[in-house]
Short mmCIF file of C-alpha atoms in Angstrom, two decimals:
data_model
loop_
_atom_site.label_atom_id
_atom_site.label_comp_id
_atom_site.label_asym_id
_atom_site.label_seq_id
_atom_site.Cartn_x
_atom_site.Cartn_y
_atom_site.Cartn_z
CA MET A 1 92.51 36.55 143.33
CA LYS A 2 94.04 33.35 142.85
CA ALA A 3 94.18 30.09 145.13
CA ALA A 4 97.59 30.41 146.74
CA LEU A 5 98.71 27.87 149.03
CA MET A 6 99.27 29.33 152.88
CA PHE A 7 102.94 28.93 153.83
CA PRO A 8 102.75 25.88 156.69
CA GLU A 9 102.59 26.44 160.10
CA ILE A 10 105.36 25.00 162.72
CA THR A 11 105.31 26.03 166.43
CA ILE A 12 108.66 25.08 168.55
CA ALA A 13 109.48 25.05 171.85
CA GLY A 14 111.43 23.56 174.56
CA THR A 15 115.47 23.95 174.71
CA PRO A 16 117.34 25.21 171.90
CA TYR A 17 117.84 21.54 170.47
CA GLU A 18 114.59 20.41 171.35
CA ARG A 19 113.44 23.52 169.52
CA GLY A 20 115.75 23.16 166.25
CA ARG A 21 114.89 19.33 166.46
CA MET A 22 110.98 19.79 166.04
CA TYR A 23 111.40 22.69 163.45
CA GLY A 24 113.56 20.24 161.50
CA THR A 25 111.09 16.90 161.92
CA ALA A 26 108.44 19.17 160.62
CA VAL A 27 109.39 20.41 157.16
CA PRO A 28 112.60 18.41 156.03
CA LEU A 29 111.38 18.62 152.25
CA ARG A 30 111.11 22.21 152.51
CA ILE A 31 114.39 22.37 154.23
CA ARG A 32 116.24 20.18 151.54
CA HIS A 33 114.22 22.94 148.47
CA SER A 34 116.12 25.55 150.64
CA ILE A 35 119.53 23.65 149.98
CA ALA A 36 118.84 23.25 146.18
CA SER A 37 117.98 27.23 145.67
CA TYR A 38 121.28 28.13 147.48
CA ALA A 39 123.48 25.05 146.13
CA ARG A 40 122.14 26.37 142.88
CA LEU A 41 123.25 29.71 143.65
CA PHE A 42 126.62 29.97 145.46
CA ALA A 43 127.65 27.25 142.19
CA TYR A 44 126.23 30.00 139.77
CA ARG A 45 127.59 32.83 141.26
CA ARG A 46 131.04 32.13 143.29
CA ALA A 47 131.70 28.38 141.85
CA LEU A 48 131.34 26.79 145.08
CA ASP A 49 130.25 23.79 145.23
CA TRP A 50 128.46 22.83 148.36
CA ALA A 51 130.97 21.03 150.06
CA ALA A 52 133.09 24.15 149.86
CA SER A 53 129.78 26.53 150.77
CA GLN A 54 129.62 24.58 153.88
CA ALA A 55 133.11 25.07 154.57
CA GLU A 56 132.92 28.76 154.43
CA ALA A 57 129.67 28.65 156.34
CA LEU A 58 131.91 27.24 159.55
CA ARG A 59 133.97 30.06 159.41
CA PHE A 60 130.74 31.85 161.10
CA VAL A 61 130.67 29.45 163.80
CA PRO A 62 133.26 31.25 166.21
CA LEU A 63 131.10 34.14 166.12
CA LEU A 64 128.01 32.34 166.39
CA THR A 65 129.48 30.27 169.52
CA GLU A 66 130.25 33.83 171.28
CA VAL A 67 127.08 35.99 170.30
CA ALA A 68 124.20 33.66 170.00
CA PRO A 69 125.11 30.19 171.48
CA ASP A 70 121.58 29.33 172.01
CA LEU A 71 120.94 29.54 168.33
CA LEU A 72 123.86 27.41 166.89
CA GLU A 73 122.49 24.98 169.73
CA GLU A 74 119.26 25.32 167.90
CA MET A 75 120.78 24.54 164.55
CA ARG A 76 122.21 21.42 165.58
CA GLY A 77 118.70 20.37 166.49
CA LEU A 78 117.27 21.60 162.87
CA ALA A 79 120.53 19.57 161.61
CA ASP A 80 119.36 16.58 163.12
CA GLY A 81 115.40 16.85 162.64
CA ALA A 82 115.87 17.49 159.13
CA GLY A 83 118.63 14.52 158.39
CA VAL A 84 121.17 16.96 157.30
CA ALA A 85 124.39 18.12 158.46
CA LEU A 86 125.09 21.39 160.67
CA ALA A 87 126.95 22.83 158.02
CA GLU A 88 124.26 22.78 155.79
CA ILE A 89 122.10 24.74 158.32
CA VAL A 90 124.52 27.21 158.97
CA ALA A 91 125.33 28.05 155.18
CA LEU A 92 121.42 28.64 155.06
CA ASN A 93 121.27 30.90 157.80
CA VAL A 94 124.51 32.99 156.54
CA ARG A 95 123.39 32.47 153.30
CA THR A 96 123.26 36.61 152.86
CA GLU A 97 126.77 36.65 153.72
CA LEU A 98 128.27 34.12 151.56
CA MET A 99 126.93 36.13 148.89
CA ALA A 100 127.59 39.99 150.08
CA GLY A 101 130.08 41.39 147.28
CA ILE A 102 128.98 39.72 144.75
CA PRO A 103 127.31 42.07 141.54
CA ILE A 104 123.77 41.31 140.36
CA GLY A 105 123.50 39.49 137.71
CA TYR A 106 126.93 37.95 137.87
CA TYR A 107 128.09 34.46 136.71
CA HIS A 108 131.13 33.09 137.65
CA PRO A 109 133.04 31.14 134.67
CA ASP A 110 133.30 27.96 136.63
CA GLY A 111 129.60 27.98 138.35
CA ALA A 112 128.65 25.06 135.78
CA ALA A 113 131.57 23.00 137.01
CA ALA A 114 130.49 23.35 140.62
CA MET A 115 126.97 22.47 139.61
CA ALA A 116 127.95 19.57 138.36
CA ARG A 117 129.91 18.50 141.15
CA ASN A 118 126.97 19.05 142.92
CA ARG A 119 124.96 16.23 141.04
CA ALA A 120 127.41 14.13 141.25
CA ALA A 121 127.45 14.72 144.99
CA GLY A 122 123.79 14.06 145.33
CA VAL A 123 122.91 17.31 146.36
CA PRO A 124 119.21 18.69 146.46
CA GLU A 125 118.31 19.92 143.15
CA HIS A 126 114.62 21.36 141.87
CA PRO A 127 113.11 18.55 139.97
CA ASP A 128 112.33 21.12 136.85
CA GLU A 129 116.04 22.33 137.05
CA GLN A 130 117.05 22.86 133.11
CA PRO A 131 120.16 24.47 131.77
CA LEU A 132 120.29 28.02 133.22
CA ASN A 133 119.80 29.91 130.55
CA GLN A 134 117.66 27.98 128.18
CA GLY A 135 115.02 29.77 126.09
CA MET A 136 115.94 32.71 128.14
CA VAL A 137 117.17 36.23 126.98
CA ALA A 138 120.50 36.38 129.12
CA ASP A 139 122.28 39.15 127.94
CA ALA A 140 119.35 42.27 128.06
CA PRO A 141 120.22 44.60 130.01
CA GLU A 142 116.47 46.10 129.87
CA LEU A 143 115.52 43.20 131.52
CA ASP A 144 114.31 43.26 135.53
CA ARG A 145 117.14 41.11 136.74
CA ASP A 146 116.33 40.47 140.67
CA ALA A 147 118.47 42.45 143.25
CA GLY A 148 116.14 41.26 146.65
CA GLU A 149 114.03 44.31 145.92
CA CYS A 150 111.95 44.28 148.86
CA THR A 151 109.34 47.11 150.05
CA THR A 152 108.51 48.15 153.42
CA ALA A 153 105.77 50.82 154.84
CA ALA A 154 105.10 51.53 158.07
CA ALA A 155 102.82 53.88 159.96
CA TYR A 156 101.65 54.48 163.67
CA GLY A 157 100.26 57.22 165.72
CA PRO A 158 98.15 60.11 164.27
CA ALA A 159 98.60 58.13 160.40
CA THR A 160 96.69 55.17 161.52
CA THR A 161 92.94 54.70 162.44
CA ASP A 162 93.23 53.77 165.85
CA GLY A 163 97.24 54.98 166.27
CA ARG A 164 98.52 51.28 166.58
CA MET A 165 101.79 50.14 164.78
CA LEU A 166 101.32 48.82 161.41
CA LEU A 167 104.24 47.29 159.52
CA ALA A 168 103.49 46.26 155.70
CA GLN A 169 106.55 44.65 153.25
CA THR A 170 106.65 42.63 150.04
CA TRP A 171 109.38 40.10 150.38
CA ASP A 172 111.16 39.70 146.82
CA TRP A 173 113.49 37.06 145.87
CA GLN A 174 113.42 33.96 143.40
CA GLY A 175 110.70 32.38 142.95
CA ASP A 176 111.58 29.39 143.75
CA GLN A 177 111.87 30.04 147.44
CA ARG A 178 108.48 30.47 147.61
CA ALA A 179 107.61 26.76 148.04
CA ALA A 180 110.58 26.90 150.86
CA CYS A 181 108.41 29.72 153.26
CA VAL A 182 107.19 28.69 156.65
CA MET A 183 105.20 30.44 159.46
CA LEU A 184 107.35 29.72 162.43
CA ARG A 185 106.36 29.82 166.19
CA ILE A 186 108.76 29.77 168.54
CA HIS A 187 108.74 29.19 172.43
CA ALA A 188 111.44 29.95 174.53
CA PRO A 189 112.13 30.16 178.26
CA GLY A 190 112.07 33.24 179.56
CA GLU A 191 112.10 35.11 176.08
CA PRO A 192 108.69 36.45 173.91
CA ALA A 193 107.22 34.47 172.08
CA ILE A 194 108.22 34.97 168.43
CA LEU A 195 106.20 34.61 164.83
CA THR A 196 108.19 34.56 161.38
CA MET A 197 107.91 34.15 158.34
CA THR A 198 111.16 32.68 156.97
CA GLU A 199 112.53 30.02 154.65
CA ALA A 200 113.20 26.73 155.69
CA GLY A 201 115.90 25.80 157.69
CA MET A 202 116.63 29.76 158.25
CA LEU A 203 116.06 31.00 162.05
CA ALA A 204 114.05 33.99 161.53
CA LYS A 205 113.12 36.76 158.59
CA VAL A 206 110.28 39.42 158.88
CA GLY A 207 108.55 38.49 162.41
CA LEU A 208 107.08 40.31 165.35
CA ASN A 209 106.71 39.13 169.15
CA SER A 210 104.81 39.07 172.31
CA ALA A 211 106.74 42.23 173.64
CA GLY A 212 104.96 44.24 170.72
CA LEU A 213 108.15 44.13 168.31
CA VAL A 214 108.61 43.87 164.83
CA VAL A 215 111.42 43.63 162.20
CA GLY A 216 111.62 44.19 158.86
CA LEU A 217 114.57 43.49 156.04
CA ASN A 218 115.65 45.19 152.91
CA LEU A 219 118.77 44.35 151.07
CA LEU A 220 121.47 46.81 150.65
CA ARG A 221 124.54 46.63 148.79
CA SER A 222 127.90 48.07 149.60
CA GLN A 223 131.18 48.46 148.94
CA SER A 224 132.60 47.01 151.98
CA ASP A 225 130.36 43.99 151.96
CA GLY A 226 131.73 40.49 152.46
CA HIS A 227 135.59 41.26 153.08
CA HIS A 228 135.09 39.30 156.39
CA VAL A 229 133.58 37.29 158.64
CA GLY A 230 130.71 39.51 160.40
CA MET A 231 126.91 39.29 161.98
CA PRO A 232 124.55 37.00 159.57
CA VAL A 233 121.67 39.57 159.17
CA HIS A 234 118.96 36.59 159.72
CA ILE A 235 120.84 35.57 163.36
CA LEU A 236 120.55 39.30 164.17
CA LEU A 237 116.63 39.24 163.17
CA ARG A 238 116.02 36.10 165.55
CA LYS A 239 118.40 38.14 168.52
CA MET A 240 116.13 41.37 168.15
CA LEU A 241 112.96 39.01 167.86
CA GLN A 242 114.08 37.94 171.20
CA ALA A 243 114.60 41.29 172.87
CA THR A 244 111.56 42.85 175.17
CA THR A 245 112.56 46.48 174.55
CA PHE A 246 113.32 48.69 171.71
CA ALA A 247 116.83 49.97 173.54
CA ASP A 248 117.81 45.51 173.61
CA ALA A 249 117.10 45.45 169.90
CA ARG A 250 118.28 48.38 168.82
CA THR A 251 121.48 47.73 170.39
CA LEU A 252 122.33 44.07 169.15
CA ALA A 253 122.62 45.93 165.33
CA ASP A 254 126.09 47.77 166.93
CA ARG A 255 127.24 44.68 168.97
CA VAL A 256 129.18 43.00 165.83
CA PRO A 257 129.64 44.43 162.46
CA ALA A 258 128.04 43.16 159.89
CA GLY A 259 129.23 41.13 157.10
CA GLY A 260 127.18 42.70 154.58
CA SER A 261 124.59 45.11 154.07
CA SER A 262 121.23 45.41 155.10
CA CYS A 263 117.91 47.60 155.76
CA VAL A 264 116.16 46.11 159.19
CA THR A 265 113.33 48.23 160.43
CA ILE A 266 112.41 48.44 163.98
CA ALA A 267 108.81 49.03 164.94
CA THR A 268 107.24 48.36 168.42
CA THR A 269 104.06 48.97 170.29
CA THR A 270 105.10 52.01 172.13
CA GLY A 271 105.85 54.13 169.33
CA GLN A 272 109.52 53.64 168.08
CA LEU A 273 110.02 53.47 163.99
CA VAL A 274 113.21 53.40 162.75
CA SER A 275 114.92 51.87 159.96
CA LEU A 276 118.59 50.90 160.32
CA GLU A 277 120.83 50.75 157.59
CA VAL A 278 123.50 48.18 158.55
CA SER A 279 126.87 47.81 156.42
CA PRO A 280 130.06 46.20 157.92
CA THR A 281 131.60 49.92 158.41
CA GLY A 282 128.44 50.93 160.70
CA VAL A 283 124.96 51.57 161.71
CA ALA A 284 122.90 54.58 160.41
CA GLU A 285 119.41 55.43 161.33
CA VAL A 286 116.17 56.77 159.21
CA TRP A 287 113.93 57.59 161.56
CA ALA A 288 109.56 57.69 160.99
CA GLU A 289 108.51 61.04 159.99
CA ASP A 290 105.10 61.99 161.15
CA GLY A 291 104.20 58.60 162.31
CA LEU A 292 105.17 57.20 158.59
CA LEU A 293 108.17 55.52 157.46
CA ALA A 294 109.18 53.90 153.80
CA HIS A 295 112.45 52.15 153.24
CA ALA A 296 113.36 50.05 149.58
CA ASN A 297 116.81 48.53 148.52
CA HIS A 298 118.94 52.16 148.56
CA CYS A 299 120.41 53.62 151.56
CA VAL A 300 118.54 56.92 152.94
CA ASP A 301 121.31 58.37 154.97
CA GLN A 302 124.12 60.62 153.44
CA THR A 303 126.75 59.17 155.06
CA ALA A 304 125.61 55.31 154.51
CA ALA A 305 124.82 56.18 150.55
CA ALA A 306 128.22 57.66 150.42
CA GLY A 307 129.81 54.22 150.80
CA GLU A 308 127.17 51.66 149.03
CA CYS A 309 127.39 50.40 145.47
CA PRO A 310 125.70 52.23 142.83
CA LEU A 311 122.08 50.83 142.17
CA GLU A 312 121.84 48.87 139.03
CA ALA A 313 120.01 50.65 135.80
CA THR A 314 117.45 48.11 136.16
CA SER A 315 116.51 48.85 140.16
CA THR A 316 113.31 50.01 140.94
CA SER A 317 114.35 50.74 144.61
CA ARG A 318 113.67 54.71 144.47
CA GLU A 319 110.35 54.21 142.15
CA ARG A 320 109.33 51.89 144.87
CA GLN A 321 110.47 53.77 147.66
CA GLY A 322 108.70 56.87 146.16
CA ARG A 323 105.40 55.21 145.65
CA ALA A 324 105.16 53.67 149.15
CA TRP A 325 105.79 57.34 150.60
CA GLU A 326 103.00 58.76 147.83
CA LEU A 327 100.65 56.09 148.89
CA LEU A 328 101.32 56.12 152.59
CA ARG A 329 100.98 59.98 152.49
CA MET A 330 97.85 59.58 150.63
CA GLY A 331 96.09 57.50 153.41
CA TYR A 332 97.17 59.91 156.06
CA GLY A 333 94.96 59.48 158.91
CA ALA A 334 93.08 56.68 157.67
CA LEU A 335 95.95 54.11 157.37
CA ASP A 336 95.06 50.34 158.57
CA VAL A 337 95.25 46.42 157.61
CA LEU A 338 93.49 47.19 154.43
CA THR A 339 95.23 50.10 153.48
CA LEU A 340 98.40 48.74 154.36
CA GLN A 341 97.79 45.59 152.14
CA ALA A 342 96.57 47.54 149.28
CA ILE A 343 100.19 49.70 149.09
CA LEU A 344 101.35 45.86 148.81
CA ARG A 345 99.57 45.31 145.97
CA ASP A 346 100.56 48.50 144.20
CA ARG A 347 100.76 47.52 140.32
CA HIS A 348 101.27 51.73 139.37
CA ASP A 349 104.06 52.25 136.66
CA ALA A 350 104.24 48.30 136.18
CA PRO A 351 107.35 46.25 136.18
CA ARG A 352 108.84 49.14 138.18
CA CYS A 353 106.08 48.76 140.92
CA ILE A 354 106.31 47.47 144.35
CA CYS A 355 104.06 44.09 143.54
CA ARG A 356 106.74 42.52 141.03
CA LEU A 357 105.31 39.96 138.55
CA PRO A 358 108.02 37.36 137.32
CA ASP A 359 109.34 38.30 133.91
CA MET A 360 109.71 34.80 132.20
CA ARG A 361 112.31 36.01 129.50
CA VAL A 362 114.75 36.43 132.75
CA PRO A 363 116.92 33.66 133.48
CA ARG A 364 115.85 31.57 136.43
CA LEU A 365 118.56 32.59 138.66
CA ASP A 366 117.89 36.64 137.91
CA ARG A 367 114.12 36.03 137.83
CA GLY A 368 112.84 37.99 140.92
CA GLU A 369 109.59 38.55 142.05
CA SER A 370 107.43 39.52 145.00
CA ILE A 371 107.01 35.90 146.70
CA CYS A 372 104.59 36.99 149.61
CA GLY A 373 103.17 40.14 150.85
CA LEU A 374 103.07 40.53 155.07
CA VAL A 375 101.29 42.95 157.21
CA LEU A 376 102.36 43.11 160.86
CA ASP A 377 99.95 44.26 163.61
CA PRO A 378 101.93 43.74 166.91
CA HIS A 379 99.34 45.25 168.97
CA ASN A 380 96.92 41.98 168.42
CA GLY A 381 100.02 39.74 167.12
CA VAL A 382 98.94 39.02 164.20
CA ILE A 383 100.58 38.72 160.78
CA TYR A 384 97.97 39.24 157.81
CA VAL A 385 100.02 36.72 154.91
CA ALA A 386 99.50 37.15 151.10
CA PRO A 387 101.34 33.62 150.04
CA ASP A 388 102.05 34.95 146.48
CA ALA A 389 102.61 38.15 144.70
CA PRO A 390 100.02 40.09 147.11
CA CYS A 391 98.47 41.66 144.08
CA GLN A 392 97.19 37.98 143.13
CA ALA A 393 96.93 36.54 146.51
CA ALA A 394 94.50 37.11 149.26
CA PHE A 395 95.67 38.13 152.70
CA THR A 396 95.64 35.36 155.51
CA PRO A 397 96.05 36.04 159.23
CA VAL A 398 98.10 34.21 160.96
CA THR A 399 97.98 34.58 164.95
CA LEU A 400 101.08 34.71 167.41
CA ALA A 401 98.99 32.78 169.80
#
C-alpha cells in the first residue's frame, strides 16, 4: 500500500452561519481547488464561464430558501469564511444539477473561449493545468472515460458476523478532486451529529449520523435530467443526514422533484436498507435481498430503467454491480469491516473493476478513478477511509465523536 495523505478533519458547530464560517475558514485553499475543478468542467462541458455558472446556480436560491434555509445560511457563512461569493458556494453544491443532461465525454465548441474568460477574470486554476488534450488520445472510444462510476455494497443481519449494518462504497470521479476532499463533522443544536466525506465547499456527500443512519451516493443518468431546477442531490444528502429516523429521511426524497438523477442508498442500525433511484420523474425503491444490497450506475427498477439514458460502451456499471453481488454472496454470514474493505479493493477483470485506477491516455476532464474508499459503521459511529484508490491505500478509522 502506498502512503496516502489522509483527508483533513473539520469539526463545526453553532448556528448555521457560524458552522459555515468555521468550515470556510478551515479550508479556503481546498475550496478554491473545488472552484478550479468545476469552473473548468462547466467551461468545457457547457461553455459557461465561472460568472455565468454562478448566475445559473443562483436560480436554485429560491428553492433552497424554501426547503433548506438553514443550509443556505450555512453557505453564506462558508462563503464569508473562505473569502468567496455566496454564488460560488451555491454553484459547488448544485454542481451535479448544473451538469445534468450533458452527455459523457461532450466538449462544447465554445468551451475553450469560456476557459479563456475564466483566466482573464482570475478564476482559480490548477497550477499544473495544460491544454486539455495535450499528449492524450482524445477520440479513442475504447478508453475508460469518466462517468462518476461509484460502487456501493452493503450488508446487515444474518449477512454480517455480528448482525450490524455496514455500507461500503468507492467514490469515483476526476482525480483532481482528491485534493479537495474533507471529513466534515457537524454539530447542530437539536439535530443528530453528522460525519461526512465531501468535497471542500460542499455541505455533504457520503456519511452517517448519531441516530444510526447512513447515506451513500451513485450517479445515474436519465432522459429527464437537467430540464428544470430541482432538489440538488448534495442538499438532499445533507437533509437526510439531519433526519433522526428512516421514515423522515425517506420522505425527503419525495418532497421536491430532483433536478438530475442519482441513486441514494439509505441504511440504518434498525435494519432498513434501500437504494432510491431518484430522477426528475420520481423515486424508485430497490430493497436489500437477504440482508445484502449492491448498486452501481444504472437503474435496477424496471420503471426507472425505462427512462434512463443508455449506458456508454465504456461504462463498467453492470460488471461492477455484478461483481459486488458476487463478493457479498461469497462472504455471506462472515461479512465485516475487513471483508467490505476487500470488496472495495477488488481488481477482478481490471480495468472494468470496482477499484478503478486512472488511464493516463484519457484527457484529464474524462479521466475517472476511485478517489477514495469508504466503509461506514453506523453502530460505532466510524467511517473507515482509504484516501486514495482503495487497492493502493490503507483504511483509517475516522470517528463521529
